[in-house]
Amino acid sequence: MFLIVGYEWDKDLSADETRQALDKMMAWFDGMLKKGIATGGSPLARHGKVVGGKNGSMVADGPFAEAKEVVGGYISIRAESLEAATALAQQCPLLEYGVTLDVREMVNECAISVRLKEQAALATA
Amino acid sequence: MPTNSSATQHLLLFRGPDWDRGLAPDAAQRLLDDVMAWFDGLNQRGLVKAGQPLAREGVVLSGKTERRFDGPFAESKEVVGGYLLLAVDDFDEAVAIARECPTLAHGIEIEVRPVLEECPCFARVMKQRELATA
């Protein structure tokens, strides 16, 4: 999965430059969709809520981060390895406008579950 | 303060360090069972479009640099540990679902974000164009 980090990357661009950047971004994404590499993806609204605390007692307007650290969208892709995914991510047209991509492997089981199973296996060994 | 009422989906981003820290294995296992029951319940109601944990290690790419991370990032409050894409069109309902996540009591945070059809930059470009031709 690519987490596309950075909001307002267009703020110093003219309307034409922004339009060109968006066209390149859409062409890149559509190309990956057509090849079956991308399995989904969307932009996200700038504002939402952040929920925390016991029983979700804390609900605040968020995210709190500065615009450049806010997740602006995501793309889920199929790739054989983190290296292959990284090579794809390097082609993202928005990188040159200061956007950052977090390339992360989607796993079937969370690390905590794996750890608990290992502990259980050790305990019964 | 979300104003976008046209969103048909909402994305939950789970952030924070591993929530099992400081818990005995059986307590962690019970909590994990609670999480799975919460998730399965949402799934049975047809509210889950997608959702998976994310591996802790990964690569951060920017225009100029490529940075790999593991270890230290796992401690970070900010790191996204998983996501859940909800087929829920009402923002408040998405927030209410997030509040029921059993691991909230153990230091995680959930960011609830409306999923857009169109990048907001695109809307800005169109508006500027309208103004320019007005």
Short mmCIF file of C-alpha atoms in Angstrom, two decimals:
data_model
loop_
_atom_site.label_atom_id
_atom_site.label_comp_id
_atom_site.label_asym_id
_atom_site.label_seq_id
_atom_site.Cartn_x
_atom_site.Cartn_y
_atom_site.Cartn_z
CA MET A 1 0.00 0.00 0.00
CA PHE A 2 1.12 3.53 -0.74
CA LEU A 3 0.13 6.14 1.80
CA ILE A 4 0.39 9.41 -0.06
CA VAL A 5 1.56 11.91 2.51
CA GLY A 6 1.27 15.62 1.96
CA TYR A 7 -1.64 17.94 1.50
CA GLU A 8 -1.72 21.23 -0.38
CA TRP A 9 1.22 20.24 -2.60
CA ASP A 10 -0.41 22.47 -5.21
CA LYS A 11 -0.37 25.67 -3.19
CA ASP A 12 2.59 27.25 -5.01
CA LEU A 13 1.58 26.00 -8.44
CA SER A 14 -0.47 27.78 -11.08
CA ALA A 15 -3.80 26.26 -12.07
CA ASP A 16 -2.25 24.94 -15.28
CA GLU A 17 0.68 23.36 -13.46
CA THR A 18 -1.67 21.75 -10.96
CA ARG A 19 -3.84 20.46 -13.77
CA GLN A 20 -0.82 18.96 -15.52
CA ALA A 21 0.38 17.32 -12.33
CA LEU A 22 -3.09 15.87 -11.70
CA ASP A 23 -3.31 14.58 -15.26
CA LYS A 24 0.04 12.82 -14.84
CA MET A 25 -1.07 11.40 -11.48
CA MET A 26 -4.34 10.10 -12.91
CA ALA A 27 -2.58 8.60 -15.94
CA TRP A 28 -0.16 6.80 -13.61
CA PHE A 29 -2.94 5.51 -11.37
CA ASP A 30 -5.21 4.49 -14.28
CA GLY A 31 -2.30 2.69 -15.93
CA MET A 32 -1.73 0.66 -12.78
CA LEU A 33 -5.46 -0.07 -12.49
CA LYS A 34 -5.64 -1.31 -16.09
CA LYS A 35 -2.65 -3.58 -15.58
CA GLY A 36 -4.25 -4.97 -12.44
CA ILE A 37 -1.40 -3.65 -10.32
CA ALA A 38 -3.50 -1.16 -8.39
CA THR A 39 -6.50 -2.67 -6.63
CA GLY A 40 -7.92 0.54 -5.22
CA GLY A 41 -7.16 4.03 -4.11
CA SER A 42 -8.77 7.36 -3.26
CA PRO A 43 -8.02 10.83 -2.10
CA LEU A 44 -9.09 11.66 1.45
CA ALA A 45 -10.81 14.76 2.77
CA ARG A 46 -8.44 17.08 4.63
CA HIS A 47 -10.42 16.97 7.84
CA GLY A 48 -11.80 14.18 9.92
CA LYS A 49 -11.77 13.15 13.54
CA VAL A 50 -9.18 11.51 15.72
CA VAL A 51 -10.59 9.03 18.23
CA GLY A 52 -8.66 7.85 21.27
CA GLY A 53 -8.93 6.98 24.95
CA LYS A 54 -10.79 4.30 26.80
CA ASN A 55 -14.13 3.58 25.13
CA GLY A 56 -13.28 6.20 22.53
CA SER A 57 -13.83 8.94 25.09
CA MET A 58 -11.54 11.39 23.27
CA VAL A 59 -12.87 12.64 19.94
CA ALA A 60 -11.13 15.64 18.38
CA ASP A 61 -11.04 17.40 15.05
CA GLY A 62 -8.01 16.12 13.20
CA PRO A 63 -5.63 15.02 11.90
CA PHE A 64 -3.43 17.30 14.01
CA ALA A 65 -0.34 17.10 11.79
CA GLU A 66 0.82 19.89 9.50
CA ALA A 67 -0.47 19.72 5.95
CA LYS A 68 2.73 18.17 4.63
CA GLU A 69 2.40 15.27 7.08
CA VAL A 70 -1.28 14.56 6.53
CA VAL A 71 -2.22 11.46 4.55
CA GLY A 72 -3.85 12.85 1.43
CA GLY A 73 -4.79 9.56 -0.14
CA TYR A 74 -3.83 5.93 -0.58
CA ILE A 75 -3.31 3.37 -3.31
CA SER A 76 -3.38 -0.34 -2.69
CA ILE A 77 -1.27 -2.34 -5.11
CA ARG A 78 -0.18 -5.89 -5.79
CA ALA A 79 3.58 -6.34 -5.73
CA GLU A 80 5.86 -9.29 -5.16
CA SER A 81 8.08 -7.56 -2.70
CA LEU A 82 8.70 -4.33 -0.88
CA GLU A 83 11.46 -3.63 -3.44
CA ALA A 84 9.05 -4.08 -6.36
CA ALA A 85 6.50 -1.84 -4.64
CA THR A 86 9.17 0.78 -4.00
CA ALA A 87 10.19 0.76 -7.66
CA LEU A 88 6.57 1.46 -8.60
CA ALA A 89 6.26 4.18 -5.98
CA GLN A 90 9.31 5.93 -7.44
CA GLN A 91 7.26 6.58 -10.58
CA CYS A 92 4.61 8.60 -8.72
CA PRO A 93 4.37 11.97 -10.51
CA LEU A 94 3.57 13.86 -7.32
CA LEU A 95 6.98 13.10 -5.78
CA GLU A 96 8.49 16.06 -7.59
CA TYR A 97 5.98 18.38 -5.91
CA GLY A 98 7.10 17.48 -2.40
CA VAL A 99 4.68 14.67 -1.67
CA THR A 100 6.05 11.68 0.25
CA LEU A 101 5.04 8.05 -0.25
CA ASP A 102 5.02 5.57 2.61
CA VAL A 103 5.37 2.13 1.06
CA ARG A 104 3.98 -0.50 3.39
CA GLU A 105 3.32 -4.19 3.13
CA MET A 106 -0.27 -5.26 3.74
CA VAL A 107 -0.16 -8.33 5.96
CA ASN A 108 -2.79 -10.92 6.78
CA GLU A 109 -2.08 -11.14 10.45
CA CYS A 110 -1.06 -8.38 12.81
CA ALA A 111 2.34 -8.54 14.50
CA ILE A 112 0.70 -8.86 17.92
CA SER A 113 -1.21 -11.96 16.89
CA VAL A 114 1.98 -13.52 15.50
CA ARG A 115 3.81 -12.71 18.73
CA LEU A 116 1.09 -14.27 20.89
CA LYS A 117 1.21 -17.47 18.85
CA GLU A 118 4.98 -17.63 19.21
CA GLN A 119 4.72 -17.11 22.96
CA ALA A 120 2.09 -19.84 23.21
CA ALA A 121 4.26 -22.21 21.18
CA LEU A 122 7.24 -21.53 23.47
CA ALA A 123 5.12 -22.05 26.58
CA THR A 124 3.99 -25.48 25.46
CA ALA A 125 7.40 -26.52 24.07
CA MET B 1 -15.50 19.61 11.00
CA PRO B 2 -15.89 17.52 7.87
CA THR B 3 -18.16 19.24 5.44
CA ASN B 4 -18.06 16.70 2.67
CA SER B 5 -21.41 14.98 2.91
CA SER B 6 -21.07 13.20 -0.41
CA ALA B 7 -18.53 10.67 0.82
CA THR B 8 -19.82 7.13 0.53
CA GLN B 9 -16.89 5.57 2.33
CA HIS B 10 -14.71 6.42 5.30
CA LEU B 11 -11.19 5.30 6.03
CA LEU B 12 -10.01 4.48 9.54
CA LEU B 13 -6.24 4.75 10.05
CA PHE B 14 -5.01 3.03 13.20
CA ARG B 15 -2.03 4.78 14.72
CA GLY B 16 0.20 4.15 17.67
CA PRO B 17 2.66 1.73 19.19
CA ASP B 18 1.78 -1.93 19.68
CA TRP B 19 -1.14 -2.03 22.08
CA ASP B 20 -0.12 -5.32 23.69
CA ARG B 21 2.82 -3.71 25.46
CA GLY B 22 2.63 -4.33 29.21
CA LEU B 23 -0.18 -6.85 28.88
CA ALA B 24 0.12 -10.48 29.98
CA PRO B 25 -0.23 -12.90 27.03
CA ASP B 26 -3.70 -14.04 28.10
CA ALA B 27 -4.93 -10.45 28.51
CA ALA B 28 -3.49 -9.60 25.08
CA GLN B 29 -5.14 -12.67 23.60
CA ARG B 30 -8.54 -11.66 25.06
CA LEU B 31 -8.15 -8.19 23.62
CA LEU B 32 -7.17 -9.63 20.25
CA ASP B 33 -10.28 -11.82 20.36
CA ASP B 34 -12.36 -8.71 21.13
CA VAL B 35 -10.81 -6.91 18.15
CA MET B 36 -11.57 -9.82 15.85
CA ALA B 37 -15.16 -10.00 17.14
CA TRP B 38 -15.53 -6.24 16.52
CA PHE B 39 -14.14 -6.62 13.01
CA ASP B 40 -16.22 -9.72 12.22
CA GLY B 41 -19.36 -7.95 13.43
CA LEU B 42 -18.74 -5.03 11.08
CA ASN B 43 -17.95 -7.44 8.26
CA GLN B 44 -21.18 -9.40 8.81
CA ARG B 45 -23.13 -6.14 8.61
CA GLY B 46 -21.51 -5.53 5.21
CA LEU B 47 -19.71 -2.42 6.40
CA VAL B 48 -16.14 -3.50 5.63
CA LYS B 49 -14.85 -2.75 2.13
CA ALA B 50 -11.25 -3.58 2.96
CA GLY B 51 -8.96 -3.70 5.93
CA GLN B 52 -5.58 -5.11 6.85
CA PRO B 53 -2.72 -4.65 9.23
CA LEU B 54 0.39 -3.03 7.73
CA ALA B 55 3.88 -4.37 8.33
CA ARG B 56 5.93 -2.16 10.61
CA GLU B 57 8.87 -1.97 8.27
CA GLY B 58 8.62 -0.10 5.02
CA VAL B 59 10.08 2.56 2.80
CA VAL B 60 9.47 6.29 2.86
CA LEU B 61 10.02 7.93 -0.52
CA SER B 62 10.25 11.59 -1.28
CA GLY B 63 11.44 13.37 -4.40
CA LYS B 64 15.02 13.36 -3.26
CA THR B 65 15.45 10.57 -0.78
CA GLU B 66 14.56 7.01 -0.04
CA ARG B 67 14.52 6.02 3.59
CA ARG B 68 13.90 2.58 4.98
CA PHE B 69 12.57 2.19 8.44
CA ASP B 70 11.90 -0.48 10.95
CA GLY B 71 12.65 -0.79 14.68
CA PRO B 72 12.49 2.78 15.94
CA PHE B 73 9.44 3.60 13.89
CA ALA B 74 7.54 0.83 15.60
CA GLU B 75 7.64 2.91 18.78
CA SER B 76 6.18 5.94 17.12
CA LYS B 77 2.80 7.26 18.10
CA GLU B 78 2.30 8.35 14.53
CA VAL B 79 2.96 5.17 12.62
CA VAL B 80 -0.06 3.69 10.85
CA GLY B 81 -0.43 0.08 11.96
CA GLY B 82 -3.47 -0.77 9.88
CA TYR B 83 -6.47 0.54 8.03
CA LEU B 84 -10.12 -0.20 7.65
CA LEU B 85 -12.17 1.04 4.73
CA LEU B 86 -15.82 1.33 5.77
CA ALA B 87 -18.76 1.32 3.37
CA VAL B 88 -20.45 3.87 5.60
CA ASP B 89 -21.66 7.15 4.11
CA ASP B 90 -22.37 8.91 7.38
CA PHE B 91 -19.32 10.49 9.03
CA ASP B 92 -20.79 10.32 12.53
CA GLU B 93 -21.55 6.64 12.09
CA ALA B 94 -17.94 6.04 11.04
CA VAL B 95 -16.75 7.86 14.18
CA ALA B 96 -19.17 5.84 16.33
CA ILE B 97 -17.77 2.61 14.85
CA ALA B 98 -14.20 3.77 15.54
CA ARG B 99 -15.11 4.51 19.18
CA GLU B 100 -16.09 0.88 19.66
CA CYS B 101 -12.62 -0.41 18.76
CA PRO B 102 -11.48 -2.45 21.79
CA THR B 103 -7.82 -1.42 21.67
CA LEU B 104 -8.50 2.30 22.17
CA ALA B 105 -8.04 1.81 25.92
CA HIS B 106 -4.46 0.71 25.21
CA GLY B 107 -2.96 3.79 23.66
CA ILE B 108 -3.88 3.65 20.01
CA GLU B 109 -5.59 6.41 18.08
CA ILE B 110 -7.90 6.11 15.11
CA GLU B 111 -8.04 8.76 12.43
CA VAL B 112 -11.41 8.85 10.67
CA ARG B 113 -11.31 10.41 7.20
CA PRO B 114 -13.96 10.80 4.51
CA VAL B 115 -12.93 9.18 1.22
CA LEU B 116 -13.32 11.52 -1.75
CA GLU B 117 -14.25 10.78 -5.32
CA GLU B 118 -12.07 13.57 -6.56
CA CYS B 119 -8.86 15.14 -5.37
CA PRO B 120 -9.56 18.54 -3.72
CA CYS B 121 -6.80 20.08 -5.90
CA PHE B 122 -8.92 19.30 -8.92
CA ALA B 123 -11.86 21.22 -7.46
CA ARG B 124 -9.53 24.17 -6.79
CA VAL B 125 -8.25 24.14 -10.38
CA MET B 126 -11.78 24.15 -11.73
CA LYS B 127 -12.76 27.02 -9.46
CA GLN B 128 -9.73 29.09 -10.51
CA ARG B 129 -10.57 28.41 -14.11
CA GLU B 130 -14.14 29.57 -13.58
CA LEU B 131 -12.93 32.75 -11.91
CA ALA B 132 -10.44 33.38 -14.73
CA THR B 133 -13.10 33.07 -17.42
CA ALA B 134 -15.78 34.97 -15.49
#
